[in-house]
Coordinates of N, CA and C in Angstrom, one line a residue:
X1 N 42.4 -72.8 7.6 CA 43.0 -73.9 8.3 C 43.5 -73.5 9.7
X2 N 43.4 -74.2 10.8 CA 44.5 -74.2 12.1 C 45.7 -73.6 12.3
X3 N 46.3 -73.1 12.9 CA 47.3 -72.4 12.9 C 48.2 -73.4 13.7
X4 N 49.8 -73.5 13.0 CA 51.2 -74.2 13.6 C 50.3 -74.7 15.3
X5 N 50.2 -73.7 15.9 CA 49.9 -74.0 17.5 C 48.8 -74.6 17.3
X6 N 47.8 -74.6 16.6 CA 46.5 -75.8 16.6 C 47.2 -76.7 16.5
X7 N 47.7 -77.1 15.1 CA 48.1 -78.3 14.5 C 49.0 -78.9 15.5
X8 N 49.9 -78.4 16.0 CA 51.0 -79.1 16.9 C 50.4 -79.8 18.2
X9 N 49.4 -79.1 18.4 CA 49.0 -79.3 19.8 C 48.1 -80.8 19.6
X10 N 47.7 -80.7 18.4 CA 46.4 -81.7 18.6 C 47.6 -82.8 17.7
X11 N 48.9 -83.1 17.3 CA 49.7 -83.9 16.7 C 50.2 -84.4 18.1
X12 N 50.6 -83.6 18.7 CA 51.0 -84.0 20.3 C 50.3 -84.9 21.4
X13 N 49.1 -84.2 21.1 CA 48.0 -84.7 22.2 C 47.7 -86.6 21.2
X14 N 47.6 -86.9 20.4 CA 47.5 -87.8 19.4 C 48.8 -88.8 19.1
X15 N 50.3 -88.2 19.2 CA 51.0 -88.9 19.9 C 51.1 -89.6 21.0
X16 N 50.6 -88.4 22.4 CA 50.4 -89.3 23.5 C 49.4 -90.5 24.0
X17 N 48.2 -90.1 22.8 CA 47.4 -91.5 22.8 C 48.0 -92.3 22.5
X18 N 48.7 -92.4 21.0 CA 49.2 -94.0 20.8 C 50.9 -94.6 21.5
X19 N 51.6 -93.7 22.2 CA 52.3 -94.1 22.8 C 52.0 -94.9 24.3
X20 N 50.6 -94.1 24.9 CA 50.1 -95.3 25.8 C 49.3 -96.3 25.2
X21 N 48.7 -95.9 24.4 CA 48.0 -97.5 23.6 C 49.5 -98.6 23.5
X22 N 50.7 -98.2 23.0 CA 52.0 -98.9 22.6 C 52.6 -99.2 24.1
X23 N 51.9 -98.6 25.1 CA 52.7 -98.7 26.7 C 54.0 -97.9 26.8
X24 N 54.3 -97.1 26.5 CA 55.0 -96.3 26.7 C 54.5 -94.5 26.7
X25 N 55.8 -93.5 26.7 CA 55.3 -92.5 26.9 C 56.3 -91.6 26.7
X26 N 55.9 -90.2 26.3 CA 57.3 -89.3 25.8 C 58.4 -89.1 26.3
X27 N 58.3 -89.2 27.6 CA 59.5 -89.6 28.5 C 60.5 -90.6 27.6
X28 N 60.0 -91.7 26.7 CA 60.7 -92.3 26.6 C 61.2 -92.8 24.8
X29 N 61.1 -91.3 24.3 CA 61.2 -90.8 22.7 C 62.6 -90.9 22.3
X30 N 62.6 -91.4 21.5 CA 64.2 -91.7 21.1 C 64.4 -90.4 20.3
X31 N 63.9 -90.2 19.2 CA 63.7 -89.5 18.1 C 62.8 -88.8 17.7
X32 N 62.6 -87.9 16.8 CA 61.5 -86.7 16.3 C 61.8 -86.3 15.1
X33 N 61.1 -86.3 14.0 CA 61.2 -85.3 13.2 C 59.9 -84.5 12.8
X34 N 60.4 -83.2 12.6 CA 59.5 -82.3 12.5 C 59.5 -81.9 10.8
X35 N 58.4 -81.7 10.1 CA 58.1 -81.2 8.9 C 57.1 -79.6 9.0
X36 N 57.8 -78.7 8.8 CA 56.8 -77.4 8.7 C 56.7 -77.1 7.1
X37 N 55.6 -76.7 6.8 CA 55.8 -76.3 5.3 C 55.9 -74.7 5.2
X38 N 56.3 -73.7 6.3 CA 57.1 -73.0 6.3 C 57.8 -72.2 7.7
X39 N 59.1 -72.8 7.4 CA 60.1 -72.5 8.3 C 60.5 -71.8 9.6
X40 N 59.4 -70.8 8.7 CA 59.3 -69.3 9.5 C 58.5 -69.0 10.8
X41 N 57.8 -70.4 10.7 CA 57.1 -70.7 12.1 C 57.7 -71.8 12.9
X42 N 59.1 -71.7 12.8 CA 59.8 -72.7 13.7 C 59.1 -72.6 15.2
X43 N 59.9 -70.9 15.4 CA 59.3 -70.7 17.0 C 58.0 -71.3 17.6
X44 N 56.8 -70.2 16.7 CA 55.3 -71.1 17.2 C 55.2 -72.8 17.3
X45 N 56.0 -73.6 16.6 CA 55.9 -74.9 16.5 C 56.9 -75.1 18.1
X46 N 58.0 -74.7 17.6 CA 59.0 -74.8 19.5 C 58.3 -74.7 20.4
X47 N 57.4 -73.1 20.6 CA 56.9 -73.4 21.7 C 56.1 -73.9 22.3
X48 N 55.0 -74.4 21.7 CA 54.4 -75.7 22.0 C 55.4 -77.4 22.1
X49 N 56.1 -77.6 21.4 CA 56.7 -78.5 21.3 C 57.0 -78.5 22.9
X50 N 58.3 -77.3 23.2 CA 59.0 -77.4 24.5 C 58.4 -77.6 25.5
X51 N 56.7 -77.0 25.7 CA 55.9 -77.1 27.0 C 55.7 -78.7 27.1
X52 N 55.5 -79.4 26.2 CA 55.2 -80.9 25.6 C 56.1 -81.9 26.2
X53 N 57.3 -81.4 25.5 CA 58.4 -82.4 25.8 C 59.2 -83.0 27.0
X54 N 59.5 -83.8 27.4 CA 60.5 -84.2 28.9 C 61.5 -83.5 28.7
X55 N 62.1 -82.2 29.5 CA 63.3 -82.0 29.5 C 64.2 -82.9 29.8
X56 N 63.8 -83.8 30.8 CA 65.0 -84.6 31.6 C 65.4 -86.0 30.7
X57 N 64.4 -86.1 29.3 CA 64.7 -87.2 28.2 C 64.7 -86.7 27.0
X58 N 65.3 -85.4 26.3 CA 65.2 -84.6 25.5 C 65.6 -85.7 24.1
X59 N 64.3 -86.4 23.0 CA 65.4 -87.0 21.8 C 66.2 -86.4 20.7
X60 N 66.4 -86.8 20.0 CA 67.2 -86.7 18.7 C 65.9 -85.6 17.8
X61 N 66.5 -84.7 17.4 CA 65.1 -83.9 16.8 C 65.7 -83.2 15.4
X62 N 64.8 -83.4 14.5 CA 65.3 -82.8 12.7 C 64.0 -81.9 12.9
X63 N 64.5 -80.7 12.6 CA 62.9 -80.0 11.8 C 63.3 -79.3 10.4
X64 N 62.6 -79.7 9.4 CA 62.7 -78.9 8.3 C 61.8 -78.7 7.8
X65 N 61.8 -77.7 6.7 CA 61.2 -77.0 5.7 C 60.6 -78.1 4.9
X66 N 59.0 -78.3 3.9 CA 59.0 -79.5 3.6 C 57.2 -79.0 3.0
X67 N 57.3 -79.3 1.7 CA 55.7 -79.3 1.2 C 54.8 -80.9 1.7
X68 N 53.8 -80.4 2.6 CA 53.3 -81.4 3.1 C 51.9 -82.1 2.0
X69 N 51.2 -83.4 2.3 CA 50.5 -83.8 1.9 C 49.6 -82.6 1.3
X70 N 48.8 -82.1 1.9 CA 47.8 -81.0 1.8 C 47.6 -79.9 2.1
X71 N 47.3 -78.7 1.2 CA 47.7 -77.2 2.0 C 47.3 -77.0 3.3
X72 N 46.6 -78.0 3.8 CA 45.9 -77.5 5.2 C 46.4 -78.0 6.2
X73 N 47.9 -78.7 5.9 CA 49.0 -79.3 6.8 C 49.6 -78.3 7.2
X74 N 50.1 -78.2 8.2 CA 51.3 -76.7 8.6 C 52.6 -77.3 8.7
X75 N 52.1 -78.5 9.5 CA 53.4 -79.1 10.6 C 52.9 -80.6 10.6
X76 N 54.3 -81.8 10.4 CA 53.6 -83.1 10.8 C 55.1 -83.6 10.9
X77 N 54.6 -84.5 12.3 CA 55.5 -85.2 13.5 C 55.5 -86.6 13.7
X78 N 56.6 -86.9 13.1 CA 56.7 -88.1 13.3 C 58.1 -88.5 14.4
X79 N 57.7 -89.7 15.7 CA 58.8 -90.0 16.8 C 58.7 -91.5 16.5
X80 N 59.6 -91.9 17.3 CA 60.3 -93.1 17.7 C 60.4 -93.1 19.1
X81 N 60.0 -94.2 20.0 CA 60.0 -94.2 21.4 C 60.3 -95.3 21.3
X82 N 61.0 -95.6 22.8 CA 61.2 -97.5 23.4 C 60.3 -97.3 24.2
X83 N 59.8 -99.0 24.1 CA 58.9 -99.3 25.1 C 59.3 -99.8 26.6

């Protein structure tokens, strides 16, 4: 399977489709939560996340530990934006 930094990147890039399909855009993320199904790759998941994110609109962010749908999940991200 993909590794945290595959998965994140292409969960990211897939966010930003449907936030412009919705007319909006990360800039304008209320909220975040993150699910890793293990922990221990917080960092690898951060650092992708942080290159990603608006510093100057930083939202509300949960990440936890969490058995996901399918072993071949690492990481899955669900946000909230205003439009």
């Amino acid at each position: 399977s993909a590794s945290v930094t595959t998965q994140t990147r292409a969960i990211l890039a897939k966010i930003d489709e449907r936030l412009a399909a919705a007319g909006t855009d990360k800039s304008r993320l209320l909220s975040a939560t993150i699910w890793l199904t293990d922990i221990a790759t917080f960092d690898e998941m951060n650092a992708v996340w942080d290159a990603w994110v608006d510093p100057a609109n930083l939202p509300a962010r949960a990440t936890v530990e969490a058995k996901l749908a399918s072993p071949d999940y690492l990481v899955e991200i669900a946000v909230i934006a205003a439009r």
